[in-house]
Short mmCIF file of C-alpha atoms in Angstrom, two decimals:
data_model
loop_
_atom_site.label_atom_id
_atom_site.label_comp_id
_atom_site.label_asym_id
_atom_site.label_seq_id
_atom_site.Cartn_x
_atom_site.Cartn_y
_atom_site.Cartn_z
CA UNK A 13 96.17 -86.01 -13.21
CA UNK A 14 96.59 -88.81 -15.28
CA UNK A 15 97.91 -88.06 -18.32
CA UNK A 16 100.75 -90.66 -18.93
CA UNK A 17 99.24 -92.17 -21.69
CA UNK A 18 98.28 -89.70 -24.01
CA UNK A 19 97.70 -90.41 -27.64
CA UNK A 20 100.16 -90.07 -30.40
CA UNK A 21 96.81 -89.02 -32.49
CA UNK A 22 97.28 -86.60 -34.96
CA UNK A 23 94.45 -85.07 -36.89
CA UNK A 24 94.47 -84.34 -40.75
CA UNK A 25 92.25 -82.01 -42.65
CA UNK A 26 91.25 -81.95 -45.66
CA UNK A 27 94.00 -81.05 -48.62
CA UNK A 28 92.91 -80.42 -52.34
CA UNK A 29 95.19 -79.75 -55.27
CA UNK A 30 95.87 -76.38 -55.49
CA UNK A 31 95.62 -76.49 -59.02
CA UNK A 32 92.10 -77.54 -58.75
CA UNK A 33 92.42 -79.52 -61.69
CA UNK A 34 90.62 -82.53 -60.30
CA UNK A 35 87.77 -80.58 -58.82
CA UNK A 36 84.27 -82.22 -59.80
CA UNK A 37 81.82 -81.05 -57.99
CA UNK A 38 79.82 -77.42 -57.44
CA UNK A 39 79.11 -76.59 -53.68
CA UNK A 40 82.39 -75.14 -51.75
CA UNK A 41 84.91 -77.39 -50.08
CA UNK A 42 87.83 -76.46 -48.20
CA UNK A 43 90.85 -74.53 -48.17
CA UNK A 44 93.57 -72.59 -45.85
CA UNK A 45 96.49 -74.05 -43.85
CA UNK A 46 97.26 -73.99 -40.24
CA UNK A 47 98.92 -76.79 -39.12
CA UNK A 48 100.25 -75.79 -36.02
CA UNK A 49 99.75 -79.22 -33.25
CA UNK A 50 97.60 -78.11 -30.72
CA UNK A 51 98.61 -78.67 -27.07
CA UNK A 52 97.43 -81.68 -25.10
CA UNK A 53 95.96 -80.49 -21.85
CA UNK A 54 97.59 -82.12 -18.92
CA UNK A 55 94.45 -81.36 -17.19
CA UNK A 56 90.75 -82.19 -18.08
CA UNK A 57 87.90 -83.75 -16.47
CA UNK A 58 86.97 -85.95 -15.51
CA UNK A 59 89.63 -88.62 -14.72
CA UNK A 60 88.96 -92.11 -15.94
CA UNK A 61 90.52 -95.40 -15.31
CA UNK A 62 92.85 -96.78 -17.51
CA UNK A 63 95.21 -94.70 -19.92
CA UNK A 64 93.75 -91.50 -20.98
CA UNK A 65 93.50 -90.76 -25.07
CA UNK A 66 93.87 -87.54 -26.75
CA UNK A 67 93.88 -85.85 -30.32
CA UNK A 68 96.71 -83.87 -31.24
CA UNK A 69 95.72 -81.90 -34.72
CA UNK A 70 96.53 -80.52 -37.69
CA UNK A 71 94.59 -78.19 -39.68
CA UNK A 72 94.61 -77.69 -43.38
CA UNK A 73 92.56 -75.60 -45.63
CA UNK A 74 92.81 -75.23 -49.35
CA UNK A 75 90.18 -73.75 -51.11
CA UNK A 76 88.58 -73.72 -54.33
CA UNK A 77 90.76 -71.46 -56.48
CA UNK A 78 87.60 -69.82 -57.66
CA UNK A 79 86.88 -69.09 -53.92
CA UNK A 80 90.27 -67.98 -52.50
CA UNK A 81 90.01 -64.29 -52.59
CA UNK A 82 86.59 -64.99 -50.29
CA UNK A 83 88.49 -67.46 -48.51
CA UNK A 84 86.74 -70.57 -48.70
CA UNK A 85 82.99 -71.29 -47.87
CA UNK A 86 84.28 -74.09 -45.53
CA UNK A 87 84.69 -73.93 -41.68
CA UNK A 88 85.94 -75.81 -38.79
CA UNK A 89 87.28 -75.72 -34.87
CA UNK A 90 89.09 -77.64 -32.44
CA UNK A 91 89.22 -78.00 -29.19
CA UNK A 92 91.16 -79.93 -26.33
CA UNK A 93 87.97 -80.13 -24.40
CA UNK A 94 87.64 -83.64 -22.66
CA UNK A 95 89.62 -86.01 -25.35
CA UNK A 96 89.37 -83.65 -28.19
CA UNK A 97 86.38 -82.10 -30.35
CA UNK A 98 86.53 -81.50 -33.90
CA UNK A 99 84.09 -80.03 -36.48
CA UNK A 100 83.93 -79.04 -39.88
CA UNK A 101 80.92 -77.27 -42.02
CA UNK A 102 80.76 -77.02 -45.47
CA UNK A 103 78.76 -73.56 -46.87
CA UNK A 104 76.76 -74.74 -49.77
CA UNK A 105 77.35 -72.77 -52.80
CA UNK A 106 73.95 -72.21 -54.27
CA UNK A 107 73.55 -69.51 -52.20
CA UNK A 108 75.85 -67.19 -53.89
CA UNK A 109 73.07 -67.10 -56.94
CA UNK A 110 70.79 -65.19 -54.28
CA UNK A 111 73.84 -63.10 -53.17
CA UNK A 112 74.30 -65.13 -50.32
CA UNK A 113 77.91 -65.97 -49.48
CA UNK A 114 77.83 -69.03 -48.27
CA UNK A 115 80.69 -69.06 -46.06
CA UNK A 116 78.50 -66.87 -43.51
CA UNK A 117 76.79 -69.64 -42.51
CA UNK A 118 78.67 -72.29 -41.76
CA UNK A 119 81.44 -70.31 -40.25
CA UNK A 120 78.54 -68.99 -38.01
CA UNK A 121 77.54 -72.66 -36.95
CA UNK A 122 81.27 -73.37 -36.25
CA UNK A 123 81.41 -70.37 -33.80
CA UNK A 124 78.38 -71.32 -32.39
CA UNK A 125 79.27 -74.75 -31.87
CA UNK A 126 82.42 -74.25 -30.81
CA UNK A 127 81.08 -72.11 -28.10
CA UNK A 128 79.01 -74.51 -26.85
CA UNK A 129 81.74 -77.31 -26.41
CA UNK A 130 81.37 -77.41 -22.70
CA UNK A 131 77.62 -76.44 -22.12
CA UNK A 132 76.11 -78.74 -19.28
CA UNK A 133 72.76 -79.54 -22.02
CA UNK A 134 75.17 -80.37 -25.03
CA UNK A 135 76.27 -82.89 -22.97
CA UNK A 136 79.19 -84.24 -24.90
CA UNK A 137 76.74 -85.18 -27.63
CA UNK A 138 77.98 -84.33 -30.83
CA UNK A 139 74.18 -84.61 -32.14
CA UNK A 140 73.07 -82.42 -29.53
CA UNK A 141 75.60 -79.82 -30.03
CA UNK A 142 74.49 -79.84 -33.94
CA UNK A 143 71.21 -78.97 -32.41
CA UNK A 144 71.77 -76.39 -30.26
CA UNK A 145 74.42 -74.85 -32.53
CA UNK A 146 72.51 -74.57 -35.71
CA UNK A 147 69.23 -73.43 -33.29
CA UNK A 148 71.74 -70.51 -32.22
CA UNK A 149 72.50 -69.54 -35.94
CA UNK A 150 71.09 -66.04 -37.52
CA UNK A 151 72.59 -65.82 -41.01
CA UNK A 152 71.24 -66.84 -43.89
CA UNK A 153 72.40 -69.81 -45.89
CA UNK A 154 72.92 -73.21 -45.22
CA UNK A 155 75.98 -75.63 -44.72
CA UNK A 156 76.65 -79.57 -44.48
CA UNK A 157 78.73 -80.49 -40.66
CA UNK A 158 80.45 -83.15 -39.39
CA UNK A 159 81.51 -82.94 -35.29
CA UNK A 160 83.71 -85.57 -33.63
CA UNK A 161 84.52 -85.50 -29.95
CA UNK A 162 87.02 -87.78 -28.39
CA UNK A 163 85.87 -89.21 -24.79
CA UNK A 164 89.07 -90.02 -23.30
CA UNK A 165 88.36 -93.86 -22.75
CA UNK A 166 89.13 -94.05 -26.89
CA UNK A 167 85.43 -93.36 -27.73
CA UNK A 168 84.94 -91.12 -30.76
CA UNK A 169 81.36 -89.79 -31.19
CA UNK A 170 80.64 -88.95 -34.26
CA UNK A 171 77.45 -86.83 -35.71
CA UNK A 172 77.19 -85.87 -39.58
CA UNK A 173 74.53 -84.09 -41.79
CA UNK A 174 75.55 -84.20 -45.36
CA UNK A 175 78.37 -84.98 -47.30
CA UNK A 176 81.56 -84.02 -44.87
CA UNK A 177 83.25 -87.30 -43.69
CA UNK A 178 85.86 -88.83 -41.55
CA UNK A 179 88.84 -91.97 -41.78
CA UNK A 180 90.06 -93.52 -39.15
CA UNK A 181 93.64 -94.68 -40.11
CA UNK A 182 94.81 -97.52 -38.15
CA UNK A 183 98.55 -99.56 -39.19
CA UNK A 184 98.18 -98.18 -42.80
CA UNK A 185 94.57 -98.79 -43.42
CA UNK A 186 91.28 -97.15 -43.46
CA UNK A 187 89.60 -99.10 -40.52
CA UNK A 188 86.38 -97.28 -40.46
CA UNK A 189 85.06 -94.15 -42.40
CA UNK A 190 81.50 -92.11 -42.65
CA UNK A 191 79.35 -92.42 -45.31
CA UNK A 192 78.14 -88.92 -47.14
CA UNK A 193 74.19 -88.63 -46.73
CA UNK A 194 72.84 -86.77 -50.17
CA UNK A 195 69.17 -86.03 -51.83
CA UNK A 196 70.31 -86.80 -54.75
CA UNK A 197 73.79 -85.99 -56.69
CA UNK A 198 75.67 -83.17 -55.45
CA UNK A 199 72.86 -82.31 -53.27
CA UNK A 200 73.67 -82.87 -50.00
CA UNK A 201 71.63 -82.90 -46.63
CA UNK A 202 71.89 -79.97 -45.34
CA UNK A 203 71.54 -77.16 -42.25
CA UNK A 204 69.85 -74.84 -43.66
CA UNK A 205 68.25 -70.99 -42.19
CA UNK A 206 65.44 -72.07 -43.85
CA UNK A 207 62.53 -74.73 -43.31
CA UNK A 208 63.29 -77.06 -45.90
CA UNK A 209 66.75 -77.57 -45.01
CA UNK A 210 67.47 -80.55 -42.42
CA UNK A 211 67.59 -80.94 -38.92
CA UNK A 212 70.49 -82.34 -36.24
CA UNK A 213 67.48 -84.74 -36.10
CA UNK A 214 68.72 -86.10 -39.67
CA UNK A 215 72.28 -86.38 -38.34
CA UNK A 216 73.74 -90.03 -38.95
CA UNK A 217 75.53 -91.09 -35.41
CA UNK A 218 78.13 -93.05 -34.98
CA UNK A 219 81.04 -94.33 -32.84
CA UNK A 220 84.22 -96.14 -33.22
CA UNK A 221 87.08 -97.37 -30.56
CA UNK A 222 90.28 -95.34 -31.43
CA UNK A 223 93.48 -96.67 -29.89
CA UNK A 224 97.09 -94.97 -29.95
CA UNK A 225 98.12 -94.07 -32.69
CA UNK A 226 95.12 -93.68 -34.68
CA UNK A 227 95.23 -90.95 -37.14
CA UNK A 228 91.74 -89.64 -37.88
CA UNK A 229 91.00 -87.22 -41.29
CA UNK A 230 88.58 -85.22 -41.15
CA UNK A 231 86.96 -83.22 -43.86
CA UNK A 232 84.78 -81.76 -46.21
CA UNK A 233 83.97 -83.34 -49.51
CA UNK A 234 86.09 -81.08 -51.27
CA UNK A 235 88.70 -83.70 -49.53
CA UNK A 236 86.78 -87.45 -50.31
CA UNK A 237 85.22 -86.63 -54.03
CA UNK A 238 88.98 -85.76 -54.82
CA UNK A 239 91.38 -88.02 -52.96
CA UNK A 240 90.95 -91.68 -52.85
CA UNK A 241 91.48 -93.23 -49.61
CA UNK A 242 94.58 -94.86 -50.53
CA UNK A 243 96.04 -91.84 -51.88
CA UNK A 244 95.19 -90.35 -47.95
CA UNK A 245 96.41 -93.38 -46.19
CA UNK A 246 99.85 -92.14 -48.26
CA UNK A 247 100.12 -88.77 -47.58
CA UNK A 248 99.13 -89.72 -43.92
CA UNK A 249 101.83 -92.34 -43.22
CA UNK A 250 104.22 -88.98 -44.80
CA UNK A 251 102.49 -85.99 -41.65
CA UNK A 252 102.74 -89.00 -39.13
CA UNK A 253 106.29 -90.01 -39.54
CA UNK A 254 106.77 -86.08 -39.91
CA UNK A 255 105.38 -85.33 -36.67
CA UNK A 256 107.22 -88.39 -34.60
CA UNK A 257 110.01 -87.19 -36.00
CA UNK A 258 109.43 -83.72 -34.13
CA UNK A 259 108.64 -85.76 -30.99
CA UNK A 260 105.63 -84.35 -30.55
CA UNK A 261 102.40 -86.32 -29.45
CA UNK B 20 56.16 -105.17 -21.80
CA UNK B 21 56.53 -102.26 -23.96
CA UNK B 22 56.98 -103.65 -27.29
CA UNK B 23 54.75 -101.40 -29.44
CA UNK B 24 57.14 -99.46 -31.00
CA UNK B 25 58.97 -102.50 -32.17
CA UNK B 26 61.17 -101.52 -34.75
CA UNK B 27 60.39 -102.52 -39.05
CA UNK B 28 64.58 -103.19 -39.56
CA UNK B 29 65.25 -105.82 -41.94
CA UNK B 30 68.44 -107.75 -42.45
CA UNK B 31 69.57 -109.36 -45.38
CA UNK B 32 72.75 -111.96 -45.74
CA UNK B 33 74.78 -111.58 -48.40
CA UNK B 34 73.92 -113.05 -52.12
CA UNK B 35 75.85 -113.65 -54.70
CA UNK B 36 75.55 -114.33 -58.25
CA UNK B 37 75.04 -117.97 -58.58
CA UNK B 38 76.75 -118.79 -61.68
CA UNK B 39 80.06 -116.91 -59.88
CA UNK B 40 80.93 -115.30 -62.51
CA UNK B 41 82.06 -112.38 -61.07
CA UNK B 42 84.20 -113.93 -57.83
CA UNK B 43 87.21 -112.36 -57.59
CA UNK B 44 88.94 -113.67 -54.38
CA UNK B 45 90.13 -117.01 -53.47
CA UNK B 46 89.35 -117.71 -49.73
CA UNK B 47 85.56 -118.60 -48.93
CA UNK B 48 82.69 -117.14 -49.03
CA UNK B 49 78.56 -117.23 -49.01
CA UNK B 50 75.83 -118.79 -50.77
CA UNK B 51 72.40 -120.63 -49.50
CA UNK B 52 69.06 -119.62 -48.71
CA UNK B 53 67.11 -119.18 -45.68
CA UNK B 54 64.78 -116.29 -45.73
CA UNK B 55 62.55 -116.69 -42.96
CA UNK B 56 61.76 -113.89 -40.65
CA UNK B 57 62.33 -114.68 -37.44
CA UNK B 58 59.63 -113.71 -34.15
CA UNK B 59 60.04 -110.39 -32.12
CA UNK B 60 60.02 -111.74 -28.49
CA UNK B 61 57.09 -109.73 -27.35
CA UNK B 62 59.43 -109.80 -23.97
CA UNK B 63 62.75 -109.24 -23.29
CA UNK B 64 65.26 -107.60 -20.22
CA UNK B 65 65.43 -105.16 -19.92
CA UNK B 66 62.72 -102.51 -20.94
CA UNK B 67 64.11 -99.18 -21.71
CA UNK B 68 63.06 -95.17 -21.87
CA UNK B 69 61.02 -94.79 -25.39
CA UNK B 70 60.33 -96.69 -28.36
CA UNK B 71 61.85 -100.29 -28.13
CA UNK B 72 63.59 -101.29 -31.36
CA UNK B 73 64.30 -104.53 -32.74
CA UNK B 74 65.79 -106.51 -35.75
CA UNK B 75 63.69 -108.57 -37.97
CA UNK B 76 65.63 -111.24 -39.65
CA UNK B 77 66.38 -112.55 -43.05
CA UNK B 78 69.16 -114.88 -44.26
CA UNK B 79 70.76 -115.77 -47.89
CA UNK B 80 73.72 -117.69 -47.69
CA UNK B 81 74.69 -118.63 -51.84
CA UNK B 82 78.05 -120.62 -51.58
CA UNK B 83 80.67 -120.45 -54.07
CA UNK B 84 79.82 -122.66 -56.68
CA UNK B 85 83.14 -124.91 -56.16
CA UNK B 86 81.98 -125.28 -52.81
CA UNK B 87 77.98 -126.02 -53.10
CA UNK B 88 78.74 -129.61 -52.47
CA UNK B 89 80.33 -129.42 -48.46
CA UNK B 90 77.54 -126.11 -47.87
CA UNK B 91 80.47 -123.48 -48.19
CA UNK B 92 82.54 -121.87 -45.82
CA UNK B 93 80.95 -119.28 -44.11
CA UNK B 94 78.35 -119.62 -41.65
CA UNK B 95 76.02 -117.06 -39.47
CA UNK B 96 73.74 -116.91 -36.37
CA UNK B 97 71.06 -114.73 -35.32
CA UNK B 98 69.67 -114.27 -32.25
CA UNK B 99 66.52 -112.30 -31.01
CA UNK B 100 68.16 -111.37 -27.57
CA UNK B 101 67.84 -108.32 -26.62
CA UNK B 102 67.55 -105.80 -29.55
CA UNK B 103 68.49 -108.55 -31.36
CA UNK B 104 71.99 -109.99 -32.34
CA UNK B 105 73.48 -111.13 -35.97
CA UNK B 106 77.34 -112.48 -36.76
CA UNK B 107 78.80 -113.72 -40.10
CA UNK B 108 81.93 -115.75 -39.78
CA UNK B 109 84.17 -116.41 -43.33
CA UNK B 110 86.05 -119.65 -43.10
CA UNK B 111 89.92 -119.09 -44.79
CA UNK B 112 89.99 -121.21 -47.66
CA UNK B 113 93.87 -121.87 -47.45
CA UNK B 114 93.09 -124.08 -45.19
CA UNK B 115 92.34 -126.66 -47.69
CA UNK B 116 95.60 -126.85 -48.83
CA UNK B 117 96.37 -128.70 -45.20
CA UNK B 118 93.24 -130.91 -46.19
CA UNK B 119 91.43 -129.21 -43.01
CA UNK B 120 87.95 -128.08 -44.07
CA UNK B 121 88.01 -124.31 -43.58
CA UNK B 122 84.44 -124.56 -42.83
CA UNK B 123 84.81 -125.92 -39.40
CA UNK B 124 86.37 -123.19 -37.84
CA UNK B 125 84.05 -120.85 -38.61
CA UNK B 126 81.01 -122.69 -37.69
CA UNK B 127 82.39 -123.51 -34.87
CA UNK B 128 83.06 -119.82 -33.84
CA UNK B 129 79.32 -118.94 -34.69
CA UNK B 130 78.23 -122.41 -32.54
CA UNK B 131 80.02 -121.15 -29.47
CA UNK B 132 79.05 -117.39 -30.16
CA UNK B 133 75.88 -117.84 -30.22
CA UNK B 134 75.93 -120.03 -27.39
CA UNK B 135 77.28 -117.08 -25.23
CA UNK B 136 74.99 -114.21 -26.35
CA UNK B 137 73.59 -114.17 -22.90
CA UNK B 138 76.49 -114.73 -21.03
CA UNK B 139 76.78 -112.77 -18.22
CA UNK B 140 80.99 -111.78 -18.54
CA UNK B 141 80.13 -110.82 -22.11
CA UNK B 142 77.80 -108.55 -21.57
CA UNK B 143 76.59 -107.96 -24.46
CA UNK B 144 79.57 -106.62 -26.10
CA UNK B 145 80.40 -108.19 -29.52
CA UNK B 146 84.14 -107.84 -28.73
CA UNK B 147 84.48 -109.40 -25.55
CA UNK B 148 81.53 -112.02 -27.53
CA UNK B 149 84.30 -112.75 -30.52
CA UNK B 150 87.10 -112.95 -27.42
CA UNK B 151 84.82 -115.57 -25.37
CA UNK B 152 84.19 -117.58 -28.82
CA UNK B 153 87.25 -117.47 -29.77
CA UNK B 154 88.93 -118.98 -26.87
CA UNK B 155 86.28 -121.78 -26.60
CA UNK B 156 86.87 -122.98 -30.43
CA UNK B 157 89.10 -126.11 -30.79
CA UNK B 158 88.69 -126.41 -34.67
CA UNK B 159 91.76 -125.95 -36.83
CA UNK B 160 91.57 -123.06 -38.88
CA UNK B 161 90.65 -120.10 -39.18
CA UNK B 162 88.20 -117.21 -40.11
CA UNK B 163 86.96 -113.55 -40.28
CA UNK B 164 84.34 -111.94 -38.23
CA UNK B 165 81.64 -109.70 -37.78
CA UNK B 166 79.31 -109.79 -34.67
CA UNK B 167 76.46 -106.82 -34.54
CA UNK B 168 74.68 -106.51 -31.00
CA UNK B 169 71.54 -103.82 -30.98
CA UNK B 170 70.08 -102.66 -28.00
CA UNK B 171 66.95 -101.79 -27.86
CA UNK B 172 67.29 -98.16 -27.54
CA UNK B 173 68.60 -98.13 -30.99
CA UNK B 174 72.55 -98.76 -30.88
CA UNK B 175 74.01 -101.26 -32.70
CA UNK B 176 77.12 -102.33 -31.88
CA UNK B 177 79.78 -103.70 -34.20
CA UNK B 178 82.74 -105.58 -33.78
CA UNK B 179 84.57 -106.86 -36.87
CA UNK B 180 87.74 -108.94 -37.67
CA UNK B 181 88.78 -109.22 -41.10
CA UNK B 182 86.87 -108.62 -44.21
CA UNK B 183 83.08 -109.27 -43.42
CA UNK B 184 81.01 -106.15 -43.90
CA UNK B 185 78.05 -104.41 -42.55
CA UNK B 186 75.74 -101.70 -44.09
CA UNK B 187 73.05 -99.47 -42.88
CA UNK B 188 70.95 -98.21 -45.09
CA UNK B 189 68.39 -95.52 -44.80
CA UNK B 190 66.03 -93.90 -46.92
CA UNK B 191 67.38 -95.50 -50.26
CA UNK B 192 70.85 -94.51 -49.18
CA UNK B 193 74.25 -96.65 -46.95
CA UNK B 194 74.28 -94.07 -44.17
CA UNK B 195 76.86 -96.37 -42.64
CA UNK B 196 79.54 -98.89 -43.35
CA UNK B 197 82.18 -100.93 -42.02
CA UNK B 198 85.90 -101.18 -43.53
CA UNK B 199 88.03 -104.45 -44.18
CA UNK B 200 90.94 -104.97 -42.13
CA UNK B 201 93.40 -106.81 -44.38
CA UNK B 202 97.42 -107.42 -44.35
CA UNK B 203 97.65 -107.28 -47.68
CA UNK B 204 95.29 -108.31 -50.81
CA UNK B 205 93.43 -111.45 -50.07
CA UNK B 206 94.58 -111.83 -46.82
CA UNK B 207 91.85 -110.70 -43.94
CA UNK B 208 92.59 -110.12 -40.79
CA UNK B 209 91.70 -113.09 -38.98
CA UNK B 210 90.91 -115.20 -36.05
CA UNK B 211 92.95 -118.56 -36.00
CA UNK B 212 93.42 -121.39 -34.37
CA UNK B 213 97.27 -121.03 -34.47
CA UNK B 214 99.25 -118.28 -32.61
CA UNK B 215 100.00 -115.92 -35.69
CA UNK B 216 96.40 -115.23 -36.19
CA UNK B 217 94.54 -112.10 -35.02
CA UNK B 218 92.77 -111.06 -31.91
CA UNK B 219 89.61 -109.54 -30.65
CA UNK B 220 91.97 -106.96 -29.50
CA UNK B 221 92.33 -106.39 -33.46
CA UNK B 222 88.97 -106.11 -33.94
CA UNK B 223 87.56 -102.65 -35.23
CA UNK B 224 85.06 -101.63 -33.03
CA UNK B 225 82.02 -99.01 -33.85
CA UNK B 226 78.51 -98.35 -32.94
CA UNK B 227 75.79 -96.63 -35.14
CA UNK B 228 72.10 -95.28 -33.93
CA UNK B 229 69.68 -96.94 -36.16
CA UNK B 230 65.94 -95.39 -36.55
CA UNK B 231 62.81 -97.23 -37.65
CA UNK B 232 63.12 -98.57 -41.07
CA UNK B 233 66.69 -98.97 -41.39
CA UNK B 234 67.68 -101.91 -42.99
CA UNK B 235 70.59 -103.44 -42.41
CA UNK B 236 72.89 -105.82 -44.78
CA UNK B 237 75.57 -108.03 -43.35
CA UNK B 238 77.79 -110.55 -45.22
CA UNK B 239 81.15 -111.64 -45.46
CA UNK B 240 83.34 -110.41 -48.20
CA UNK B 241 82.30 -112.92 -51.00
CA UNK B 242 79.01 -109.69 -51.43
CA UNK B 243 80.86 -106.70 -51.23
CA UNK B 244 84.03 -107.87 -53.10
CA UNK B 245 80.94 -108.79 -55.97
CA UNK B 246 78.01 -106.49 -55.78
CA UNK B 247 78.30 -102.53 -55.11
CA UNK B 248 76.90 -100.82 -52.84
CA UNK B 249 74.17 -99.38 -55.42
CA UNK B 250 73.12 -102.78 -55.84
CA UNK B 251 72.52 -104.10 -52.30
CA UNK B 252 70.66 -100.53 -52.25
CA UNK B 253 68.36 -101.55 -54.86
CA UNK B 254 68.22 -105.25 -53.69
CA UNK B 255 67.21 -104.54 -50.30
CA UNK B 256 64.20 -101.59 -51.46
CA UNK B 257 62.49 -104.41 -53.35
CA UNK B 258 63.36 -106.81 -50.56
CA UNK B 259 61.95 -104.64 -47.84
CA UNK B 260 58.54 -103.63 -50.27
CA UNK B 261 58.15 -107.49 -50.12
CA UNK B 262 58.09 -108.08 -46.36
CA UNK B 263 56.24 -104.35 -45.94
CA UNK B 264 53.72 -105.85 -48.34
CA UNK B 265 53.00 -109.49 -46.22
CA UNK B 266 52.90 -107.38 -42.94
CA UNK B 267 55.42 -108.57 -40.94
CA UNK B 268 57.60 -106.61 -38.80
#
């Protein structure tokens, strides 16, 4: 297989202050920390001309310090499927006034959708897969998402509902970036278990080119209302030189 | 043809204050005023699955007021091909300083651009478009630039150089946005007559689905370094209750 040129990608999420001494908004966000760099498949389908792209990620979660001991209301997977698939969901507090915790819900969608990486009607269509992954959901609650899957020609598809986003991070710079969908302040769209909630129909879709060496961050916005872009650019340029110092990519 | 479901998208050139008092940047930018709406060709190649979407058009171009009197430095085509196709270029004002009028270059750029919309080795891809424009300018100069191509199934596709922007917005919200390329402050990536410029291998390359309704907002820096995002929000909802109001579309 042809795997020469695989991707020095490396994939970000989200980091808060632990302190939480910045935090401004209401509805959960991230936290936790696993940042092991997940193998790069020397086998996938299907083969493509030209150099093959990757992602090669990095996970971190830090939740709310009011939300530790529950673990977060946030959620996300990866996968090495095809170029690489990536996802996170963000449980929207307001349920926890109804006794609700609302990191049922989107860690459910996250499983869901995570199992349904490689079904034949998803596709490799990130909107599609919100679909069929919040039709599979049972619990109650509701959650903002974000997927990204990597085609290995360099295409990233990219489907969002709500207020999670994504930076691409090309020489330095933020060369392209999601914008947060919301009803009104700090009321974001939504999946939701019940009607009124919103629909993979809803989802904004996009797409950018990535080339080698693009780092991508990914996260909720527990990440974006807290860190400015510049301030992720920085920390960025610090993981990437880490990692090429490791030689791994 | 099928052209029934032709699409009610709007787009609006930048504006700028006229009295400039809020310009912050040096190198050119927009100002004049065109605002008709171009035609829908009730037939174009080649019909698609579903509802057929298309751009309706509307142009502002308000120069900087220190360059009113040579028409400014930007310049801008549209074209109804296909879905429907719409570039800004942003001629570099340093080039004054080498008395060449900056403005050349990037008229020239959208001149030969537009004249190669159709061409068959472009294929309607607005990178390999700001690659085949490029190599046919022979202007001194240089210039940013952002070339969006929609086909009619409702992908746009965007290919940018430099600093010239593009928004989408939806339902009173920017649901998608482009981000600068720049080598440091001031200084855009950009397309050049000489050998140290930029390339459309530079360019930042994305897509977005647009839906009925969404209006879209294209410029060059000289609106989004002056006007937030909030603004060309607002701007465009009374702009698009105008043209909803005289029925075109």
């Amino acid at each position: 297989m042809a795997a020469t040129a695989v991707s020095q990608y490396y994939l970000s999420f989200h980091s808060i202050p632990e302190d939480g001494g910045t935090w401004r908004r209401r509805t959960g966000s991230s936290v936790c920390c696993t940042p092991p760099v997940a193998p790069i498949p020397s086998s996938s389908p299907p083969p493509v001309v030209g150099p093959e792209l990757s992602l090669s990620f990095r996970a971190h979660v830090i939740p709310h310090p009011k939300k530790v001991e529950k673990g977060g209301e946030d959620a996300f997977f990866i996968s090495s499927y095809n170029g690489g698939v990536v996802a996170v969901a963000d449980g929207v507090s307001g349920w926890a006034e109804q006794n609700v915790n609302p990191a049922l819900f989107s860690r459910e969608l996250m499983s869901k959708a995570s199992s349904l990486v490689e079904d034949e009607e998803v596709s490799y269509n990130p909107r599609t897969l919100i679909q069929k992954a919040h039709a599979a959901t049972s619990s109650v609650g509701s959650a903002t998402v974000i997927i990204a899957m990597l085609e290995k020609n360099g295409t990233l598809k990219i489907a969002s509902v709500g207020d999670c986003g994504l930076r691409v991070i090309r020489k330095g710079q933020v060369v392209f970036s999601t914008s947060p969908q919301e009803h009104y302040f700090d009321c974001p769209y939504q999946l939701s278990s019940e009607a009124v909630g919103q629909t993979y129909l809803d989802a904004t879709v996009s797409s950018v080119e990535l080339v080698k060496g693009d780092t991508l961050v990914i996260g909720s916005d527990g990440l974006f209302d807290n860190v400015f872009d510049h301030e992720i650019v920085s920390a960025v340029g610090t993981t990437s030189d880490d990692v090429t110092n490791t030689g791994i990519g």
